[in-house]
Tab-separated table of C-alpha atoms and ligand atoms in Angstrom:
chain	number	residue	atom	x	y	z
A	1	UNK	CA	0.000	0.000	0.000
A	2	UNK	CA	1.143	3.517	-0.720
A	3	UNK	CA	1.828	5.836	2.190
A	4	UNK	CA	-1.086	8.156	2.780
A	5	UNK	CA	0.197	11.725	2.669
A	6	UNK	CA	-1.748	14.122	4.871
A	7	UNK	CA	-3.967	16.122	2.552
A	8	UNK	CA	-3.649	19.892	2.244
A	9	UNK	CA	-6.826	20.688	4.214
A	10	UNK	CA	-5.828	18.613	7.258
A	11	UNK	CA	-2.384	20.291	7.273
A	12	UNK	CA	-4.035	23.695	7.241
A	13	UNK	CA	-6.394	22.692	10.017
A	14	UNK	CA	-3.294	21.743	12.023
A	15	UNK	CA	-2.413	25.440	12.006
A	16	UNK	CA	-5.868	26.426	13.121
A	17	UNK	CA	-9.295	26.790	11.609
A	18	UNK	CA	-8.830	30.436	10.706
A	19	UNK	CA	-5.949	29.726	8.360
A	20	UNK	CA	-7.909	26.897	6.844
A	21	UNK	CA	-10.884	29.068	5.994
A	22	UNK	CA	-8.649	31.855	4.736
A	23	UNK	CA	-6.496	29.782	2.379
A	24	UNK	CA	-8.337	26.649	1.590
A	25	UNK	CA	-11.483	26.274	-0.404
A	26	UNK	CA	-12.840	22.779	-0.886
A	27	UNK	CA	-12.032	21.337	-4.311
A	28	UNK	CA	-15.126	21.062	-6.485
A	29	UNK	CA	-16.441	17.483	-6.298
A	30	UNK	CA	-15.425	15.482	-9.390
A	31	UNK	CA	-18.013	15.836	-12.143
A	32	UNK	CA	-19.773	12.806	-13.524
A	33	UNK	CA	-21.829	12.250	-16.645
A	34	UNK	CA	-24.972	13.071	-14.604
A	35	UNK	CA	-23.724	16.644	-14.162
A	36	UNK	CA	-23.212	17.335	-17.858
A	37	UNK	CA	-25.184	19.786	-19.926
A	38	UNK	CA	-26.794	18.400	-23.079
A	39	UNK	CA	-24.274	16.275	-25.044
A	40	UNK	CA	-24.633	16.646	-28.818
A	41	UNK	CA	-21.753	14.558	-30.186
A	42	UNK	CA	-18.864	12.362	-29.116
A	43	UNK	CA	-15.485	11.677	-30.721
A	44	UNK	CA	-12.457	9.581	-29.810
A	45	UNK	CA	-9.037	11.064	-30.599
A	46	UNK	CA	-6.770	9.126	-32.969
A	47	UNK	CA	-4.052	7.000	-31.397
A	48	UNK	CA	-5.129	7.392	-27.760
A	49	UNK	CA	-6.677	4.837	-25.445
A	50	UNK	CA	-9.725	5.356	-23.271
A	51	UNK	CA	-10.324	9.040	-23.982
A	52	UNK	CA	-13.618	10.386	-25.218
A	53	UNK	CA	-14.509	13.945	-26.145
A	54	UNK	CA	-18.031	15.192	-25.472
A	55	UNK	CA	-19.359	18.204	-27.381
A	56	UNK	CA	-21.981	19.771	-25.111
A	57	UNK	CA	-24.316	22.711	-24.856
A	58	UNK	CA	-21.671	24.421	-22.683
A	59	UNK	CA	-18.253	23.615	-24.095
A	60	UNK	CA	-16.057	20.587	-24.705
A	61	UNK	CA	-15.581	17.934	-22.016
A	62	UNK	CA	-13.491	14.801	-21.820
A	63	UNK	CA	-14.713	11.589	-20.190
A	64	UNK	CA	-12.631	8.801	-18.712
A	65	UNK	CA	-13.587	5.119	-18.525
A	66	UNK	CA	-14.775	5.462	-14.903
A	67	UNK	CA	-17.470	7.944	-15.991
A	68	UNK	CA	-15.714	11.001	-14.556
A	69	UNK	CA	-15.739	14.056	-16.786
A	70	UNK	CA	-13.707	17.254	-16.925
A	71	UNK	CA	-14.168	20.421	-18.916
A	72	UNK	CA	-11.494	20.932	-21.564
A	73	UNK	CA	-12.470	24.089	-23.427
A	74	UNK	CA	-11.809	27.478	-21.852
A	75	UNK	CA	-15.220	28.805	-22.923
A	76	UNK	CA	-18.789	27.461	-22.826
A	77	UNK	CA	-19.983	27.712	-26.418
A	78	UNK	CA	-22.706	25.362	-27.577
A	79	UNK	CA	-21.277	22.670	-29.814
A	80	UNK	CA	-23.653	20.712	-31.992
A	81	UNK	CA	-21.057	18.697	-33.905
A	82	UNK	CA	-17.505	17.533	-33.392
A	83	UNK	CA	-14.881	15.669	-35.419
A	84	UNK	CA	-11.371	14.547	-34.480
A	85	UNK	CA	-8.795	14.705	-37.222
A	86	UNK	CA	-7.240	11.286	-37.904
A	87	UNK	CA	-3.738	12.369	-38.932
A	88	UNK	CA	-2.982	14.998	-36.262
A	89	UNK	CA	-4.934	13.895	-33.177
A	90	UNK	CA	-4.495	17.197	-31.326
A	91	UNK	CA	-6.681	18.852	-33.978
A	92	UNK	CA	-10.435	18.951	-33.387
A	93	UNK	CA	-13.106	20.642	-35.471
A	94	UNK	CA	-16.544	21.614	-34.280
A	95	UNK	CA	-19.532	23.754	-35.138
A	96	UNK	CA	-22.463	25.114	-33.210
A	97	UNK	CA	-23.543	28.368	-31.622
A	98	UNK	CA	-22.466	30.819	-28.942
A	99	UNK	CA	-25.047	32.730	-26.901
A	100	UNK	CA	-25.484	35.274	-29.704
A	101	UNK	CA	-24.707	33.608	-33.051
A	102	UNK	CA	-23.679	30.488	-34.911
A	103	UNK	CA	-19.990	29.646	-34.532
A	104	UNK	CA	-19.248	28.703	-38.127
A	105	UNK	CA	-16.552	26.019	-38.208
A	106	UNK	CA	-14.134	26.288	-35.293
A	107	UNK	CA	-10.809	24.543	-34.793
A	108	UNK	CA	-8.676	23.620	-31.805
A	109	UNK	CA	-5.012	22.683	-32.242
A	110	UNK	CA	-4.387	21.952	-28.554
A	111	UNK	CA	-6.725	19.032	-27.823
A	112	UNK	CA	-9.770	21.183	-27.265
A	113	UNK	CA	-8.523	23.822	-24.850
A	114	UNK	CA	-8.555	26.910	-27.101
A	115	UNK	CA	-10.643	27.403	-30.222
A	116	UNK	CA	-10.837	29.859	-33.063
A	117	UNK	CA	-13.046	30.265	-36.072
A	118	UNK	CA	-11.623	28.562	-39.148
A	119	UNK	CA	-14.448	29.560	-41.468
A	120	UNK	CA	-17.933	31.006	-41.348
A	121	UNK	CA	-19.037	28.322	-43.830
A	122	UNK	CA	-20.919	29.110	-47.047
A	123	UNK	CA	-23.564	31.791	-46.404
A	124	UNK	CA	-22.602	31.550	-42.726
A	125	UNK	CA	-21.890	31.659	-39.957
A	126	UNK	CA	-23.193	28.114	-40.126
A	127	UNK	CA	-24.159	25.919	-37.184
A	128	UNK	CA	-23.470	22.443	-38.545
A	129	UNK	CA	-25.449	19.770	-36.721
A	130	UNK	CA	-23.104	17.103	-38.033
A	131	UNK	CA	-19.539	17.316	-39.299
A	132	UNK	CA	-17.354	14.553	-40.795
A	133	UNK	CA	-13.698	14.563	-41.878
A	134	UNK	CA	-12.129	12.093	-44.308
A	135	UNK	CA	-9.575	9.811	-42.674
A	136	UNK	CA	-7.582	9.373	-45.863
A	137	UNK	CA	-7.516	13.042	-46.846
A	138	UNK	CA	-8.146	15.271	-43.823
A	139	UNK	CA	-8.493	18.297	-46.093
A	140	UNK	CA	-11.852	16.916	-47.235
A	141	UNK	CA	-14.814	17.342	-44.917
A	142	UNK	CA	-18.581	17.655	-44.952
A	143	UNK	CA	-21.061	19.504	-42.751
A	144	UNK	CA	-24.820	19.883	-42.692
A	145	UNK	CA	-27.082	22.648	-41.516
A	146	UNK	CA	-29.730	23.836	-44.020
A	147	UNK	CA	-27.783	22.191	-46.855
A	148	UNK	CA	-24.932	19.774	-47.212
A	149	UNK	CA	-21.670	21.711	-47.539
A	150	UNK	CA	-18.167	20.464	-48.306
A	151	UNK	CA	-14.619	21.742	-47.953
A	152	UNK	CA	-11.548	20.445	-49.775
A	153	UNK	CA	-8.973	22.685	-48.065
A	154	UNK	CA	-9.196	21.550	-44.448
A	155	UNK	CA	-12.248	23.638	-43.584
A	156	UNK	CA	-11.025	27.074	-44.687
A	157	UNK	CA	-13.503	27.468	-47.531
A	158	UNK	CA	-16.861	25.726	-47.906
A	159	UNK	CA	-19.309	25.358	-50.730
A	160	UNK	CA	-22.940	24.229	-50.727
A	161	UNK	CA	-23.300	20.829	-52.433
A	162	UNK	CA	-26.888	19.583	-52.301
A	163	UNK	CA	-30.103	19.266	-50.407
A	164	UNK	CA	-29.987	15.713	-49.135
A	165	UNK	CA	-33.414	14.183	-49.936
A	166	UNK	CA	-34.367	13.714	-46.263
A	167	UNK	CA	-33.579	15.303	-42.910
A	168	UNK	CA	-29.958	14.459	-42.038
A	169	UNK	CA	-29.099	13.380	-38.493
A	170	UNK	CA	-25.522	12.267	-39.001
A	171	UNK	CA	-22.791	12.154	-41.672
A	172	UNK	CA	-19.712	9.944	-42.126
A	173	UNK	CA	-16.989	9.744	-44.774
A	174	UNK	CA	-15.711	6.498	-46.281
A	175	UNK	CA	-12.404	5.145	-44.937
A	176	UNK	CA	-11.381	4.373	-48.542
A	177	UNK	CA	-12.558	7.216	-50.724
A	178	UNK	CA	-12.990	10.825	-49.531
A	179	UNK	CA	-15.710	11.345	-52.174
A	180	UNK	CA	-17.948	8.651	-50.679
A	181	UNK	CA	-20.247	10.018	-47.971
A	182	UNK	CA	-22.911	8.371	-45.827
A	183	UNK	CA	-25.942	10.098	-44.341
A	184	UNK	CA	-28.219	8.795	-41.594
A	185	UNK	CA	-31.566	10.387	-42.433
A	186	UNK	CA	-35.254	10.444	-41.590
A	187	UNK	CA	-35.884	7.984	-44.437
A	188	UNK	CA	-32.957	5.675	-43.814
A	189	UNK	CA	-29.317	5.272	-44.600
A	190	UNK	CA	-28.108	7.001	-47.780
A	191	UNK	CA	-24.838	6.945	-49.700
A	192	UNK	CA	-23.301	9.368	-52.186
A	193	UNK	CA	-20.278	8.401	-54.277
A	194	UNK	CA	-19.786	11.819	-55.869
A	195	UNK	CA	-18.968	13.989	-52.881
A	196	UNK	CA	-22.565	14.498	-51.772
A	197	UNK	CA	-24.249	15.543	-55.036
A	198	UNK	CA	-26.428	12.493	-55.748
A	199	UNK	CA	-27.783	10.150	-53.072
A	200	UNK	CA	-29.221	6.663	-53.058
A	201	UNK	CA	-30.538	4.292	-50.400
A	202	UNK	CA	-27.904	2.029	-48.905
A	203	UNK	CA	-29.934	-0.147	-46.534
A	204	UNK	CA	-33.136	-1.671	-47.857
A	205	UNK	CA	-35.340	-0.402	-45.001
A	206	UNK	CA	-36.695	3.118	-45.112
A	207	UNK	CA	-36.970	3.403	-41.320
A	208	UNK	CA	-35.209	6.425	-39.851
A	209	UNK	CA	-31.454	6.065	-39.381
A	210	UNK	CA	-30.082	8.235	-36.596
A	211	UNK	CA	-26.344	7.508	-36.703
A	212	UNK	CA	-23.681	6.395	-39.161
A	213	UNK	CA	-19.977	5.949	-38.451
A	214	UNK	CA	-17.052	4.565	-40.451
A	215	UNK	CA	-14.033	3.203	-38.556
A	216	UNK	CA	-10.502	3.355	-39.950
A	217	UNK	CA	-10.722	-0.348	-40.935
A	218	UNK	CA	-13.750	0.356	-43.147
A	219	UNK	CA	-16.377	-1.006	-40.745
A	220	UNK	CA	-19.619	0.967	-41.045
A	221	UNK	CA	-21.893	1.109	-37.995
A	222	UNK	CA	-25.379	2.538	-38.246
A	223	UNK	CA	-28.407	2.838	-35.988
A	224	UNK	CA	-31.706	2.168	-37.756
A	225	UNK	CA	-35.031	2.286	-35.856
A	226	UNK	CA	-36.625	-1.157	-35.811
A	227	UNK	CA	-33.243	-2.787	-36.506
A	228	UNK	CA	-31.052	-1.387	-33.762
A	229	UNK	CA	-27.301	-1.197	-34.205
A	230	UNK	CA	-26.154	-2.801	-37.468
A	231	UNK	CA	-22.838	-2.998	-39.243
A	232	UNK	CA	-21.258	-3.916	-42.565
A	233	UNK	CA	-17.917	-3.611	-44.259
A	234	UNK	CA	-17.586	-0.946	-46.932
A	235	UNK	CA	-16.390	-3.665	-49.298
A	236	UNK	CA	-19.705	-5.593	-49.427
A	237	UNK	CA	-22.428	-3.825	-47.346
A	238	UNK	CA	-23.577	-7.175	-46.024
A	239	UNK	CA	-25.476	-5.767	-43.016
A	240	UNK	CA	-25.468	-7.744	-39.785
A	241	UNK	CA	-27.306	-6.938	-36.566
A	242	UNK	CA	-24.961	-6.047	-33.703
A	243	UNK	CA	-27.417	-5.369	-30.882
A	244	UNK	CA	-31.137	-4.617	-30.725
A	245	UNK	CA	-31.455	-4.139	-26.964
A	246	UNK	CA	-31.906	-0.379	-26.985
A	247	UNK	CA	-35.642	-0.046	-26.314
A	248	UNK	CA	-36.665	3.585	-26.723
A	249	UNK	CA	-33.067	4.680	-27.138
A	250	UNK	CA	-31.692	5.723	-30.518
A	251	UNK	CA	-27.942	6.066	-30.899
A	252	UNK	CA	-27.076	9.492	-32.297
A	253	UNK	CA	-23.272	9.604	-32.160
A	254	UNK	CA	-20.667	6.850	-32.140
A	255	UNK	CA	-16.937	6.393	-31.603
A	256	UNK	CA	-14.415	3.575	-31.695
A	257	UNK	CA	-11.625	3.646	-29.134
A	258	UNK	CA	-8.472	4.018	-31.188
A	259	UNK	CA	-6.626	1.407	-29.155
A	260	UNK	CA	-9.144	-1.373	-29.713
A	261	UNK	CA	-11.966	-1.775	-32.213
A	262	UNK	CA	-13.955	-3.922	-29.751
A	263	UNK	CA	-14.117	-0.922	-27.456
A	264	UNK	CA	-16.980	1.276	-28.617
A	265	UNK	CA	-18.785	4.355	-27.343
A	266	UNK	CA	-22.234	5.652	-28.214
A	267	UNK	CA	-24.410	8.601	-27.274
A	268	UNK	CA	-28.186	8.212	-27.148
A	269	UNK	CA	-30.864	10.873	-27.519
A	270	UNK	CA	-31.395	10.902	-23.746
A	271	UNK	CA	-27.938	12.309	-23.013
A	272	UNK	CA	-26.458	8.955	-21.979
A	273	UNK	CA	-22.963	7.873	-22.951
A	274	UNK	CA	-22.753	4.107	-23.354
A	275	UNK	CA	-19.788	1.843	-23.873
A	276	UNK	CA	-19.208	-1.689	-25.092
A	277	UNK	CA	-16.060	-3.756	-24.663
A	278	UNK	CA	-17.287	-6.723	-26.715
A	279	UNK	CA	-17.610	-5.122	-30.135
A	280	UNK	CA	-21.164	-3.882	-29.554
A	281	UNK	CA	-22.950	-7.040	-28.358
A	282	UNK	CA	-23.572	-5.651	-24.855
A	283	UNK	CA	-23.621	-2.042	-23.645
A	284	UNK	CA	-23.304	-0.348	-20.266
A	285	UNK	CA	-23.355	3.238	-19.109
A	286	UNK	CA	-19.830	4.675	-19.292
A	287	UNK	CA	-18.514	4.266	-15.744
A	288	UNK	CA	-20.872	1.323	-15.059
A	289	UNK	CA	-24.606	0.733	-14.847
A	290	UNK	CA	-26.479	1.773	-11.717
A	291	UNK	CA	-27.237	-1.191	-9.458
A	292	UNK	CA	-30.067	-1.830	-6.970
A	293	UNK	CA	-28.756	-0.992	-3.501
A	294	UNK	CA	-31.532	-2.185	-1.161
A	295	UNK	CA	-33.118	-5.542	-0.409
A	296	UNK	CA	-36.482	-4.255	-1.682
A	297	UNK	CA	-34.942	-3.085	-4.972
A	298	UNK	CA	-33.173	-6.417	-5.492
A	299	UNK	CA	-36.436	-8.253	-4.851
A	300	UNK	CA	-38.128	-5.849	-7.268
A	301	UNK	CA	-35.481	-6.612	-9.888
A	302	UNK	CA	-36.418	-10.301	-9.875
A	303	UNK	CA	-40.139	-9.494	-10.120
A	304	UNK	CA	-39.407	-7.011	-12.897
A	305	UNK	CA	-37.476	-9.599	-14.893
A	306	UNK	CA	-40.317	-12.100	-14.490
A	307	UNK	CA	-43.353	-9.913	-15.229
A	308	UNK	CA	-42.273	-6.715	-16.939
A	309	UNK	CA	-39.014	-7.070	-18.870
A	310	UNK	CA	-40.563	-8.806	-21.897
A	311	UNK	CA	-42.288	-5.527	-22.770
A	312	UNK	CA	-40.384	-2.791	-20.914
A	313	UNK	CA	-36.911	-4.108	-21.840
A	314	UNK	CA	-33.846	-5.050	-19.839
A	315	UNK	CA	-33.094	-2.410	-17.204
A	316	UNK	CA	-36.232	-0.491	-18.160
A	317	UNK	CA	-35.030	0.808	-21.546
A	318	UNK	CA	-38.518	0.442	-23.017
A	319	UNK	CA	-39.885	-1.644	-25.876
A	320	UNK	CA	-37.851	-1.844	-29.071
A	321	UNK	CA	-39.234	-0.244	-32.195
A	322	UNK	CA	-40.651	-2.926	-34.449
A	323	UNK	CA	-42.061	-3.075	-37.961
A	324	UNK	CA	-45.520	-2.917	-36.365
A	325	UNK	CA	-44.798	0.072	-34.137
A	326	UNK	CA	-43.129	1.976	-36.989
A	327	UNK	CA	-45.974	1.355	-39.455
A	328	UNK	CA	-48.926	1.771	-37.084
A	329	UNK	CA	-49.046	5.212	-35.490
A	330	UNK	CA	-51.637	4.087	-32.960
A	331	UNK	CA	-49.463	1.267	-31.630
A	332	UNK	CA	-48.456	2.150	-28.071
A	333	UNK	CA	-45.052	0.821	-27.121
A	334	UNK	CA	-44.230	-0.045	-23.530
A	335	UNK	CA	-42.382	3.088	-22.383
A	336	UNK	CA	-38.974	3.209	-20.719
A	337	UNK	CA	-39.186	2.872	-16.937
A	338	UNK	CA	-35.658	4.139	-16.306
A	339	UNK	CA	-35.278	7.935	-16.141
A	340	UNK	CA	-34.854	8.524	-19.873
A	341	UNK	CA	-38.487	9.465	-20.593
A	342	UNK	CA	-41.278	10.338	-18.198
A	343	UNK	CA	-41.795	7.424	-15.777
A	344	UNK	CA	-40.250	9.664	-13.085
A	345	UNK	CA	-42.907	12.326	-13.669
A	346	UNK	CA	-45.261	10.040	-11.712
A	347	UNK	CA	-45.335	9.665	-7.932
A	348	UNK	CA	-44.809	6.227	-6.369
A	349	UNK	CA	-48.572	6.086	-5.747
A	350	UNK	CA	-49.363	6.744	-9.391
A	351	UNK	CA	-46.834	4.182	-10.586
A	352	UNK	CA	-48.228	1.611	-8.157
A	353	UNK	CA	-51.768	2.222	-9.337
A	354	UNK	CA	-50.742	1.802	-13.015
A	355	UNK	CA	-49.035	-1.473	-12.136
A	356	UNK	CA	-51.926	-2.807	-10.053
A	357	UNK	CA	-54.838	-1.422	-12.113
A	358	UNK	CA	-53.319	-1.416	-15.622
A	359	UNK	CA	-53.824	1.151	-18.386
A	360	UNK	CA	-57.227	1.859	-19.953
A	361	UNK	CA	-55.531	3.393	-22.962
A	362	UNK	CA	-53.300	0.396	-23.744
A	363	UNK	CA	-54.761	-2.947	-22.656
A	364	UNK	CA	-51.380	-4.631	-23.161
A	365	UNK	CA	-50.484	-2.924	-19.877
A	366	UNK	CA	-52.764	-5.256	-17.923
A	367	UNK	CA	-53.788	-4.951	-14.270
A	368	UNK	CA	-51.326	-6.942	-12.173
A	369	UNK	CA	-53.362	-6.846	-8.926
A	370	UNK	CA	-54.342	-10.505	-9.181
A	371	UNK	CA	-50.655	-11.498	-9.474
A	372	UNK	CA	-48.758	-8.871	-7.492
A	373	UNK	CA	-49.376	-7.391	-4.039
A	374	UNK	CA	-48.975	-3.686	-3.317
A	375	UNK	CA	-45.652	-4.536	-1.628
A	376	UNK	CA	-44.518	-6.337	-4.787
A	377	UNK	CA	-45.448	-3.261	-6.834
A	378	UNK	CA	-43.537	-0.970	-4.448
A	379	UNK	CA	-40.484	-3.259	-4.639
A	380	UNK	CA	-40.601	-3.100	-8.444
A	381	UNK	CA	-40.809	0.694	-8.153
A	382	UNK	CA	-37.774	0.606	-5.822
A	383	UNK	CA	-35.957	-1.322	-8.563
A	384	UNK	CA	-37.068	1.151	-11.251
A	385	UNK	CA	-35.781	3.986	-9.079
A	386	UNK	CA	-32.407	2.275	-8.711
A	387	UNK	CA	-32.082	2.945	-12.468
A	388	UNK	CA	-32.748	6.682	-12.065
A	389	UNK	CA	-30.196	9.462	-11.803
A	390	UNK	CA	-30.049	12.156	-9.119
A	391	UNK	CA	-32.343	14.622	-10.868
A	392	UNK	CA	-35.167	12.134	-11.434
A	393	UNK	CA	-34.893	10.940	-7.829
A	394	UNK	CA	-34.879	14.446	-6.374
A	395	UNK	CA	-37.599	15.823	-8.663
A	396	UNK	CA	-39.968	12.867	-9.047
A	397	UNK	CA	-43.705	13.434	-9.450
A	398	UNK	CA	-45.166	16.948	-9.561
A	399	UNK	CA	-41.728	18.484	-8.869
A	400	UNK	CA	-40.557	17.524	-12.368
A	401	UNK	CA	-42.402	20.649	-13.569
A	402	UNK	CA	-40.158	22.839	-11.440
A	403	UNK	CA	-37.260	23.795	-13.714
A	404	UNK	CA	-35.262	24.919	-10.679
A	405	UNK	CA	-35.562	21.565	-8.938
A	406	UNK	CA	-31.981	20.332	-8.598
A	407	UNK	CA	-30.555	17.285	-6.887
A	408	UNK	CA	-28.596	18.011	-3.703
A	409	UNK	CA	-24.812	18.047	-4.332
B	1	LIG	C1	-47.473	-7.018	-22.511
B	1	LIG	C2	-46.646	-5.848	-22.390
B	1	LIG	C3	-46.452	-5.225	-21.003
B	1	LIG	C4	-46.102	-5.851	-19.826
B	1	LIG	C5	-45.802	-7.328	-19.581
B	1	LIG	C6	-45.990	-4.808	-18.841
B	1	LIG	N1	-46.284	-3.604	-19.403
B	1	LIG	FE1	-46.241	-1.809	-18.425
B	1	LIG	N2	-46.894	-0.888	-20.107
B	1	LIG	C7	-47.123	-1.497	-21.318
B	1	LIG	C8	-47.640	-0.523	-22.251
B	1	LIG	C9	-48.027	-0.779	-23.699
B	1	LIG	C10	-47.726	0.686	-21.543
B	1	LIG	C11	-48.228	2.046	-22.061
B	1	LIG	C12	-49.570	2.303	-21.441
B	1	LIG	C13	-50.130	3.644	-21.800
B	1	LIG	O1	-49.455	4.454	-22.436
B	1	LIG	O2	-51.285	3.887	-21.394
B	1	LIG	C14	-47.226	0.425	-20.208
B	1	LIG	C15	-47.149	1.392	-19.202
B	1	LIG	C16	-46.589	1.181	-17.955
B	1	LIG	C17	-46.372	2.217	-16.969
B	1	LIG	C18	-46.697	3.693	-17.121
B	1	LIG	C19	-45.405	4.386	-17.490
B	1	LIG	C20	-45.517	5.858	-17.755
B	1	LIG	O3	-44.454	6.467	-17.984
B	1	LIG	O4	-46.619	6.420	-17.753
B	1	LIG	C21	-45.786	1.616	-15.884
B	1	LIG	C22	-45.351	2.278	-14.594
B	1	LIG	C23	-45.652	0.226	-16.214
B	1	LIG	N3	-46.160	-0.006	-17.471
B	1	LIG	C24	-45.106	-0.719	-15.375
B	1	LIG	C25	-45.087	-2.068	-15.643
B	1	LIG	C26	-44.622	-3.042	-14.712
B	1	LIG	C27	-44.013	-2.723	-13.354
B	1	LIG	C28	-44.797	-4.251	-15.288
B	1	LIG	C29	-44.545	-5.617	-14.675
B	1	LIG	C30	-45.196	-5.884	-13.426
B	1	LIG	C31	-45.360	-4.029	-16.611
B	1	LIG	N4	-45.528	-2.688	-16.773
B	1	LIG	C32	-45.631	-5.029	-17.516
B	1	LIG	C33	-46.918	-2.823	-21.623
B	1	LIG	C34	-46.565	-3.805	-20.715
């Protein structure tokens, strides 16, 4: 064991409380993912292990594998998109908005600490919602706000290219050819082989695609509603399912740890950063999933797995999108019971009455009162709440309306 050095505060206290209060202010508690503002995009730097950048509504952060986060940028601009350059890993590009205006395209050459505008973009300043740089030719990049724009000089000048036929959520550039671009759109996954001018469907389904990513080895990952996370090589586009256990979650940004292509990161639309160490088969929250801490919650977990999980998903992620739910607007999916949607807007009493009495609106949510006691229902609720973060726990029920409701720190 290492010798424990007396910490600075206890040394100061040795000289008397007055000195301590005069010279020592408590270090801010380490930030975790729960404390982050809205995260819009993630990116892993080239050639570094276990480091993930998070572009947020208030600046750039970096996350470590234990789920701790630290702010990297000196300012708090709102980033909507982020891309790490593959050849010089200290270079990052981003776009978004400050309090008063769009940022255009901004660059950092010191791993995200200081930033300056590289270009306003065509007709700008633009606020690209997605930005992608070619790995083979880092001078070539694409961004999307109203239109798809491209740059062939490292982001200094931009020109409008096309209106992609459907709303674009995410762009990626081929690992082989800088003129081949992928777009995850409202009507599915599209590909252009002429630098973004003409587009065609790449995946046979026309369900919305929310994310597309190309790794340096040419592996394309995409998230398609109703299919989940899928992947194919650029050489054959033979799509294979990777994982469909996302429930109501849609992945919106994706990164591969540069040290290891089994080590993946993903951001969902509920501000959660997930990680997989088995090539995408199973996913956990970065820093580890929350676990039930009490006897009641552990008992509730078993009941949940027996009676509820088939519809509400493992760990309360909600029911997967299916062909049926995507085609039939009246189909009511079993909602997430973790804190990603609105289960936490209900009080324990309300949740218990839904469980025991069922839902009139959606008969699939049957009344469980002939199977489960009120204690069983409360134990299941204790389990559900073990999946919730500090804000949902502190502001459950009517208090969710109070924008100022904050968890205690
Ligand atoms: C056969 C599928 C199915 C099973 C099994 C099921 N549910 Fe549901 N559940 C639903 C559906 C569908 C809804 C949506 C009801 C609605 O919107 O009115 C729902 C709604 C709920 C809600 C309301 C959530 C909200 O945010 O308003 C709760 C709480 C809930 N279920 C808990 C449970 C629990 C606990 C179990 C197990 C004891 C369970 N459900 C089992 C399908 C199911």
